[in-house]
mmCIF file of N, CA and C in Angstrom:
data_model
loop_
_atom_site.group_PDB
_atom_site.id
_atom_site.type_symbol
_atom_site.label_atom_id
_atom_site.label_comp_id
_atom_site.label_asym_id
_atom_site.label_seq_id
_atom_site.Cartn_x
_atom_site.Cartn_y
_atom_site.Cartn_z
ATOM 1 N N ASP A 40 -95.057 -24.790 38.218
ATOM 2 C CA ASP A 40 -95.355 -23.503 37.625
ATOM 3 C C ASP A 40 -95.817 -22.546 38.717
ATOM 4 N N PHE A 41 -95.440 -21.289 38.560
ATOM 5 C CA PHE A 41 -95.824 -20.270 39.523
ATOM 6 C C PHE A 41 -96.401 -19.094 38.773
ATOM 7 N N ALA A 42 -97.587 -18.692 39.133
ATOM 8 C CA ALA A 42 -98.236 -17.581 38.453
ATOM 9 C C ALA A 42 -98.123 -16.318 39.299
ATOM 10 N N ALA A 43 -97.892 -15.209 38.643
ATOM 11 C CA ALA A 43 -97.842 -13.927 39.353
ATOM 12 C C ALA A 43 -99.159 -13.709 40.077
ATOM 13 N N GLY A 44 -99.079 -13.227 41.298
ATOM 14 C CA GLY A 44 -100.280 -12.973 42.071
ATOM 15 C C GLY A 44 -100.694 -14.151 42.942
ATOM 16 N N ALA A 45 -100.083 -15.310 42.741
ATOM 17 C CA ALA A 45 -100.404 -16.470 43.576
ATOM 18 C C ALA A 45 -99.801 -16.268 44.964
ATOM 19 N N LEU A 46 -100.301 -16.971 45.937
ATOM 20 C CA LEU A 46 -99.749 -16.880 47.287
ATOM 21 C C LEU A 46 -98.332 -17.431 47.305
ATOM 22 N N ALA A 47 -97.465 -16.821 48.100
ATOM 23 C CA ALA A 47 -96.071 -17.256 48.169
ATOM 24 C C ALA A 47 -95.978 -18.724 48.572
ATOM 25 N N CYS A 48 -96.821 -19.161 49.486
ATOM 26 C CA CYS A 48 -96.764 -20.551 49.946
ATOM 27 C C CYS A 48 -97.148 -21.530 48.841
ATOM 28 N N ASP A 49 -97.913 -21.085 47.860
ATOM 29 C CA ASP A 49 -98.269 -21.956 46.742
ATOM 30 C C ASP A 49 -97.031 -22.369 45.957
ATOM 31 N N ALA A 50 -96.010 -21.523 45.956
ATOM 32 C CA ALA A 50 -94.776 -21.826 45.218
ATOM 33 C C ALA A 50 -93.991 -22.955 45.872
ATOM 34 N N LEU A 51 -94.288 -23.274 47.116
ATOM 35 C CA LEU A 51 -93.545 -24.299 47.846
ATOM 36 C C LEU A 51 -94.045 -25.708 47.565
ATOM 37 N N GLU A 52 -95.208 -25.831 46.994
ATOM 38 C CA GLU A 52 -95.808 -27.144 46.769
ATOM 39 C C GLU A 52 -94.911 -28.013 45.899
ATOM 40 N N GLY A 53 -94.477 -29.138 46.441
ATOM 41 C CA GLY A 53 -93.672 -30.104 45.714
ATOM 42 C C GLY A 53 -92.210 -29.745 45.542
ATOM 43 N N ALA A 54 -91.769 -28.611 46.085
ATOM 44 C CA ALA A 54 -90.374 -28.184 45.918
ATOM 45 C C ALA A 54 -89.424 -29.118 46.668
ATOM 46 N N ASP A 55 -88.261 -29.386 46.080
ATOM 47 C CA ASP A 55 -87.224 -30.183 46.735
ATOM 48 C C ASP A 55 -86.343 -29.307 47.624
ATOM 49 N N ALA A 56 -86.224 -28.026 47.263
ATOM 50 C CA ALA A 56 -85.418 -27.081 48.033
ATOM 51 C C ALA A 56 -86.118 -25.731 48.027
ATOM 52 N N VAL A 57 -86.002 -25.031 49.159
ATOM 53 C CA VAL A 57 -86.656 -23.736 49.322
ATOM 54 C C VAL A 57 -85.666 -22.785 49.973
ATOM 55 N N VAL A 58 -85.594 -21.563 49.464
ATOM 56 C CA VAL A 58 -84.799 -20.512 50.096
ATOM 57 C C VAL A 58 -85.769 -19.423 50.532
ATOM 58 N N LEU A 59 -85.866 -19.225 51.855
ATOM 59 C CA LEU A 59 -86.693 -18.143 52.373
ATOM 60 C C LEU A 59 -85.796 -16.920 52.496
ATOM 61 N N ALA A 60 -85.858 -16.056 51.504
ATOM 62 C CA ALA A 60 -84.988 -14.884 51.453
ATOM 63 C C ALA A 60 -85.699 -13.623 51.929
ATOM 64 N N THR A 61 -86.966 -13.739 52.260
ATOM 65 C CA THR A 61 -87.724 -12.612 52.802
ATOM 66 C C THR A 61 -88.387 -13.052 54.095
ATOM 67 N N ALA A 62 -88.666 -12.098 54.954
ATOM 68 C CA ALA A 62 -89.299 -12.405 56.240
ATOM 69 C C ALA A 62 -90.799 -12.134 56.181
ATOM 70 N N TRP A 63 -91.414 -12.448 55.053
ATOM 71 C CA TRP A 63 -92.843 -12.220 54.912
ATOM 72 C C TRP A 63 -93.605 -12.965 56.003
ATOM 73 N N PRO A 64 -94.589 -12.322 56.627
ATOM 74 C CA PRO A 64 -95.386 -12.973 57.680
ATOM 75 C C PRO A 64 -96.045 -14.262 57.198
ATOM 76 N N GLU A 65 -96.340 -14.340 55.928
ATOM 77 C CA GLU A 65 -96.968 -15.530 55.350
ATOM 78 C C GLU A 65 -96.129 -16.782 55.609
ATOM 79 N N PHE A 66 -94.808 -16.661 55.550
ATOM 80 C CA PHE A 66 -93.944 -17.816 55.790
ATOM 81 C C PHE A 66 -93.929 -18.201 57.264
ATOM 82 N N GLY A 67 -93.992 -17.237 58.157
ATOM 83 C CA GLY A 67 -93.995 -17.524 59.586
ATOM 84 C C GLY A 67 -95.266 -18.196 60.057
ATOM 85 N N CYS A 68 -96.334 -18.073 59.294
ATOM 86 C CA CYS A 68 -97.634 -18.648 59.672
ATOM 87 C C CYS A 68 -97.920 -19.992 59.019
ATOM 88 N N MET A 69 -97.044 -20.448 58.127
ATOM 89 C CA MET A 69 -97.354 -21.691 57.418
ATOM 90 C C MET A 69 -97.157 -22.918 58.318
ATOM 91 N N GLU A 70 -97.849 -23.959 57.970
ATOM 92 C CA GLU A 70 -97.802 -25.213 58.717
ATOM 93 C C GLU A 70 -96.666 -26.103 58.199
ATOM 94 N N PRO A 71 -95.998 -26.850 59.092
ATOM 95 C CA PRO A 71 -94.923 -27.750 58.662
ATOM 96 C C PRO A 71 -95.370 -28.750 57.594
ATOM 97 N N ALA A 72 -96.614 -29.168 57.619
ATOM 98 C CA ALA A 72 -97.111 -30.149 56.647
ATOM 99 C C ALA A 72 -96.952 -29.663 55.210
ATOM 100 N N LEU A 73 -96.878 -28.342 55.011
ATOM 101 C CA LEU A 73 -96.708 -27.794 53.677
ATOM 102 C C LEU A 73 -95.377 -28.219 53.054
ATOM 103 N N LEU A 74 -94.377 -28.511 53.896
ATOM 104 C CA LEU A 74 -93.056 -28.915 53.410
ATOM 105 C C LEU A 74 -92.799 -30.410 53.541
ATOM 106 N N ALA A 75 -93.778 -31.152 54.014
ATOM 107 C CA ALA A 75 -93.631 -32.603 54.133
ATOM 108 C C ALA A 75 -93.669 -33.236 52.741
ATOM 109 N N ARG A 76 -92.802 -34.208 52.520
ATOM 110 C CA ARG A 76 -92.722 -34.912 51.243
ATOM 111 C C ARG A 76 -92.772 -36.414 51.499
ATOM 112 N N ASP A 77 -93.357 -37.160 50.603
ATOM 113 C CA ASP A 77 -93.405 -38.616 50.734
ATOM 114 C C ASP A 77 -92.059 -39.215 50.374
ATOM 115 N N GLY A 78 -91.423 -39.880 51.329
ATOM 116 C CA GLY A 78 -90.186 -40.599 51.069
ATOM 117 C C GLY A 78 -88.947 -39.743 50.874
ATOM 118 N N ARG A 79 -89.039 -38.458 51.071
ATOM 119 C CA ARG A 79 -87.870 -37.578 50.935
ATOM 120 C C ARG A 79 -88.055 -36.366 51.830
ATOM 121 N N ARG A 80 -86.973 -35.639 52.038
ATOM 122 C CA ARG A 80 -87.037 -34.444 52.877
ATOM 123 C C ARG A 80 -86.687 -33.224 52.039
ATOM 124 N N CYS A 81 -87.458 -32.201 52.191
ATOM 125 C CA CYS A 81 -87.222 -30.932 51.521
ATOM 126 C C CYS A 81 -86.081 -30.215 52.255
ATOM 127 N N LEU A 82 -85.204 -29.542 51.524
ATOM 128 C CA LEU A 82 -84.147 -28.722 52.120
ATOM 129 C C LEU A 82 -84.635 -27.285 52.153
ATOM 130 N N VAL A 83 -84.573 -26.653 53.323
ATOM 131 C CA VAL A 83 -84.989 -25.266 53.469
ATOM 132 C C VAL A 83 -83.809 -24.450 53.980
ATOM 133 N N ILE A 84 -83.490 -23.388 53.263
ATOM 134 C CA ILE A 84 -82.487 -22.427 53.716
ATOM 135 C C ILE A 84 -83.269 -21.199 54.158
ATOM 136 N N ASP A 85 -83.276 -20.969 55.457
ATOM 137 C CA ASP A 85 -84.069 -19.897 56.066
ATOM 138 C C ASP A 85 -83.135 -18.742 56.414
ATOM 139 N N CYS A 86 -83.116 -17.722 55.582
ATOM 140 C CA CYS A 86 -82.220 -16.576 55.770
ATOM 141 C C CYS A 86 -82.669 -15.649 56.891
ATOM 142 N N TRP A 87 -83.887 -15.785 57.356
ATOM 143 C CA TRP A 87 -84.430 -14.882 58.375
ATOM 144 C C TRP A 87 -84.822 -15.601 59.660
ATOM 145 N N ARG A 88 -84.550 -16.900 59.745
ATOM 146 C CA ARG A 88 -84.913 -17.685 60.932
ATOM 147 C C ARG A 88 -86.404 -17.559 61.255
ATOM 148 N N VAL A 89 -87.205 -17.664 60.210
ATOM 149 C CA VAL A 89 -88.650 -17.534 60.324
ATOM 150 C C VAL A 89 -89.284 -18.816 60.848
ATOM 151 N N LEU A 90 -88.753 -19.962 60.453
ATOM 152 C CA LEU A 90 -89.367 -21.249 60.773
ATOM 153 C C LEU A 90 -88.846 -21.806 62.092
ATOM 154 N N ASP A 91 -89.728 -22.401 62.846
ATOM 155 C CA ASP A 91 -89.378 -23.030 64.116
ATOM 156 C C ASP A 91 -88.660 -24.353 63.855
ATOM 157 N N ARG A 92 -87.455 -24.505 64.401
ATOM 158 C CA ARG A 92 -86.642 -25.703 64.149
ATOM 159 C C ARG A 92 -87.330 -26.974 64.637
ATOM 160 N N ASP A 93 -87.962 -26.929 65.786
ATOM 161 C CA ASP A 93 -88.607 -28.134 66.315
ATOM 162 C C ASP A 93 -89.775 -28.585 65.440
ATOM 163 N N ALA A 94 -90.613 -27.660 65.047
ATOM 164 C CA ALA A 94 -91.795 -28.011 64.260
ATOM 165 C C ALA A 94 -91.421 -28.422 62.836
ATOM 166 N N PHE A 95 -90.576 -27.630 62.175
ATOM 167 C CA PHE A 95 -90.255 -27.897 60.782
ATOM 168 C C PHE A 95 -89.148 -28.934 60.618
ATOM 169 N N GLY A 96 -88.286 -29.058 61.616
ATOM 170 C CA GLY A 96 -87.210 -30.040 61.555
ATOM 171 C C GLY A 96 -87.713 -31.473 61.489
ATOM 172 N N ALA A 97 -88.945 -31.688 61.915
ATOM 173 C CA ALA A 97 -89.528 -33.030 61.856
ATOM 174 C C ALA A 97 -89.869 -33.439 60.424
ATOM 175 N N VAL A 98 -90.051 -32.452 59.524
ATOM 176 C CA VAL A 98 -90.480 -32.782 58.163
ATOM 177 C C VAL A 98 -89.489 -32.361 57.079
ATOM 178 N N CYS A 99 -88.522 -31.504 57.433
ATOM 179 C CA CYS A 99 -87.562 -31.048 56.413
ATOM 180 C C CYS A 99 -86.212 -30.748 57.059
ATOM 181 N N ASP A 100 -85.204 -30.632 56.221
ATOM 182 C CA ASP A 100 -83.867 -30.261 56.692
ATOM 183 C C ASP A 100 -83.756 -28.742 56.584
ATOM 184 N N ILE A 101 -83.401 -28.085 57.702
ATOM 185 C CA ILE A 101 -83.359 -26.625 57.734
ATOM 186 C C ILE A 101 -81.944 -26.150 57.993
ATOM 187 N N VAL A 102 -81.522 -25.165 57.216
ATOM 188 C CA VAL A 102 -80.267 -24.462 57.450
ATOM 189 C C VAL A 102 -80.643 -23.011 57.698
ATOM 190 N N TYR A 103 -80.280 -22.503 58.865
ATOM 191 C CA TYR A 103 -80.520 -21.098 59.176
ATOM 192 C C TYR A 103 -79.249 -20.328 58.880
ATOM 193 N N LEU A 104 -79.359 -19.279 58.112
ATOM 194 C CA LEU A 104 -78.210 -18.429 57.854
ATOM 195 C C LEU A 104 -78.252 -17.260 58.822
ATOM 196 N N GLY A 105 -77.077 -16.856 59.267
ATOM 197 C CA GLY A 105 -77.011 -15.747 60.206
ATOM 198 C C GLY A 105 -75.859 -15.937 61.160
ATOM 199 N N ASN A 106 -75.934 -15.322 62.296
ATOM 200 C CA ASN A 106 -74.854 -15.357 63.276
ATOM 201 C C ASN A 106 -74.646 -16.740 63.873
ATOM 202 N N GLY A 107 -73.453 -17.292 63.682
ATOM 203 C CA GLY A 107 -73.053 -18.517 64.363
ATOM 204 C C GLY A 107 -73.932 -19.723 64.127
ATOM 205 N N GLU A 108 -74.438 -19.912 62.932
ATOM 206 C CA GLU A 108 -75.284 -21.074 62.641
ATOM 207 C C GLU A 108 -74.449 -22.343 62.663
ATOM 208 N N LEU A 109 -74.953 -23.357 63.330
ATOM 209 C CA LEU A 109 -74.281 -24.649 63.384
ATOM 210 C C LEU A 109 -74.777 -25.506 62.227
ATOM 211 N N ILE A 110 -73.861 -25.927 61.368
ATOM 212 C CA ILE A 110 -74.182 -26.797 60.241
ATOM 213 C C ILE A 110 -73.365 -28.063 60.426
ATOM 214 N N GLY A 111 -74.008 -29.121 60.891
ATOM 215 C CA GLY A 111 -73.280 -30.354 61.191
ATOM 216 C C GLY A 111 -72.282 -30.073 62.296
ATOM 217 N N ASP A 112 -71.005 -30.388 62.051
ATOM 218 C CA ASP A 112 -69.965 -30.147 63.040
ATOM 219 C C ASP A 112 -69.213 -28.845 62.783
ATOM 220 N N ILE A 113 -69.713 -28.040 61.856
ATOM 221 C CA ILE A 113 -69.020 -26.812 61.472
ATOM 222 C C ILE A 113 -69.837 -25.612 61.924
ATOM 223 N N THR A 114 -69.235 -24.704 62.646
ATOM 224 C CA THR A 114 -69.907 -23.472 63.018
ATOM 225 C C THR A 114 -69.514 -22.376 62.044
ATOM 226 N N VAL A 115 -70.497 -21.778 61.424
ATOM 227 C CA VAL A 115 -70.261 -20.706 60.462
ATOM 228 C C VAL A 115 -70.453 -19.390 61.202
ATOM 229 N N GLU A 116 -69.420 -18.577 61.278
ATOM 230 C CA GLU A 116 -69.509 -17.309 61.992
ATOM 231 C C GLU A 116 -69.343 -16.157 61.039
ATOM 232 N N ARG A 117 -70.020 -15.068 61.321
ATOM 233 C CA ARG A 117 -69.872 -13.873 60.510
ATOM 234 C C ARG A 117 -68.539 -13.220 60.820
ATOM 235 N N THR A 118 -67.891 -12.746 59.785
ATOM 236 C CA THR A 118 -66.638 -12.025 59.988
ATOM 237 C C THR A 118 -66.952 -10.578 60.304
ATOM 238 N N ALA A 119 -65.991 -9.846 60.839
ATOM 239 C CA ALA A 119 -66.187 -8.451 61.171
ATOM 240 C C ALA A 119 -66.568 -7.656 59.922
ATOM 241 N N ALA A 120 -65.995 -8.001 58.780
ATOM 242 C CA ALA A 120 -66.305 -7.302 57.528
ATOM 243 C C ALA A 120 -67.745 -7.517 57.098
ATOM 244 N N ALA A 121 -68.319 -8.686 57.399
ATOM 245 C CA ALA A 121 -69.682 -9.008 57.003
ATOM 246 C C ALA A 121 -70.708 -8.364 57.923
ATOM 247 N N GLN A 122 -70.287 -7.938 59.091
ATOM 248 C CA GLN A 122 -71.229 -7.329 60.036
ATOM 249 C C GLN A 122 -71.358 -5.902 59.699
#
C-alpha cells in the first residue's frame, strides 16, 4: 500500500520491480540495501540513469534506458526519429 504524501522511497519496500521514471534527488540518494531482497533480486528500470551500476548491481538487476544501453548481448540504440 502507498499513501499520498509518503516518501517516494517508501513505495519501494518489498517491490519485485521498480521503474524510476523521474530523476528525483531522493532516488539518487537512496542506499542499495533498500532494494535488497531475501532470496530474489528486484528488477529496476532506471529511465534517468540515477542509480550507480556498481553499487546497486550487487543487490538488484538494473536496466538503464537511454542512448545505447547494453541489455545482455543486444545493444538498444535510439533511432534518429526518437532523438
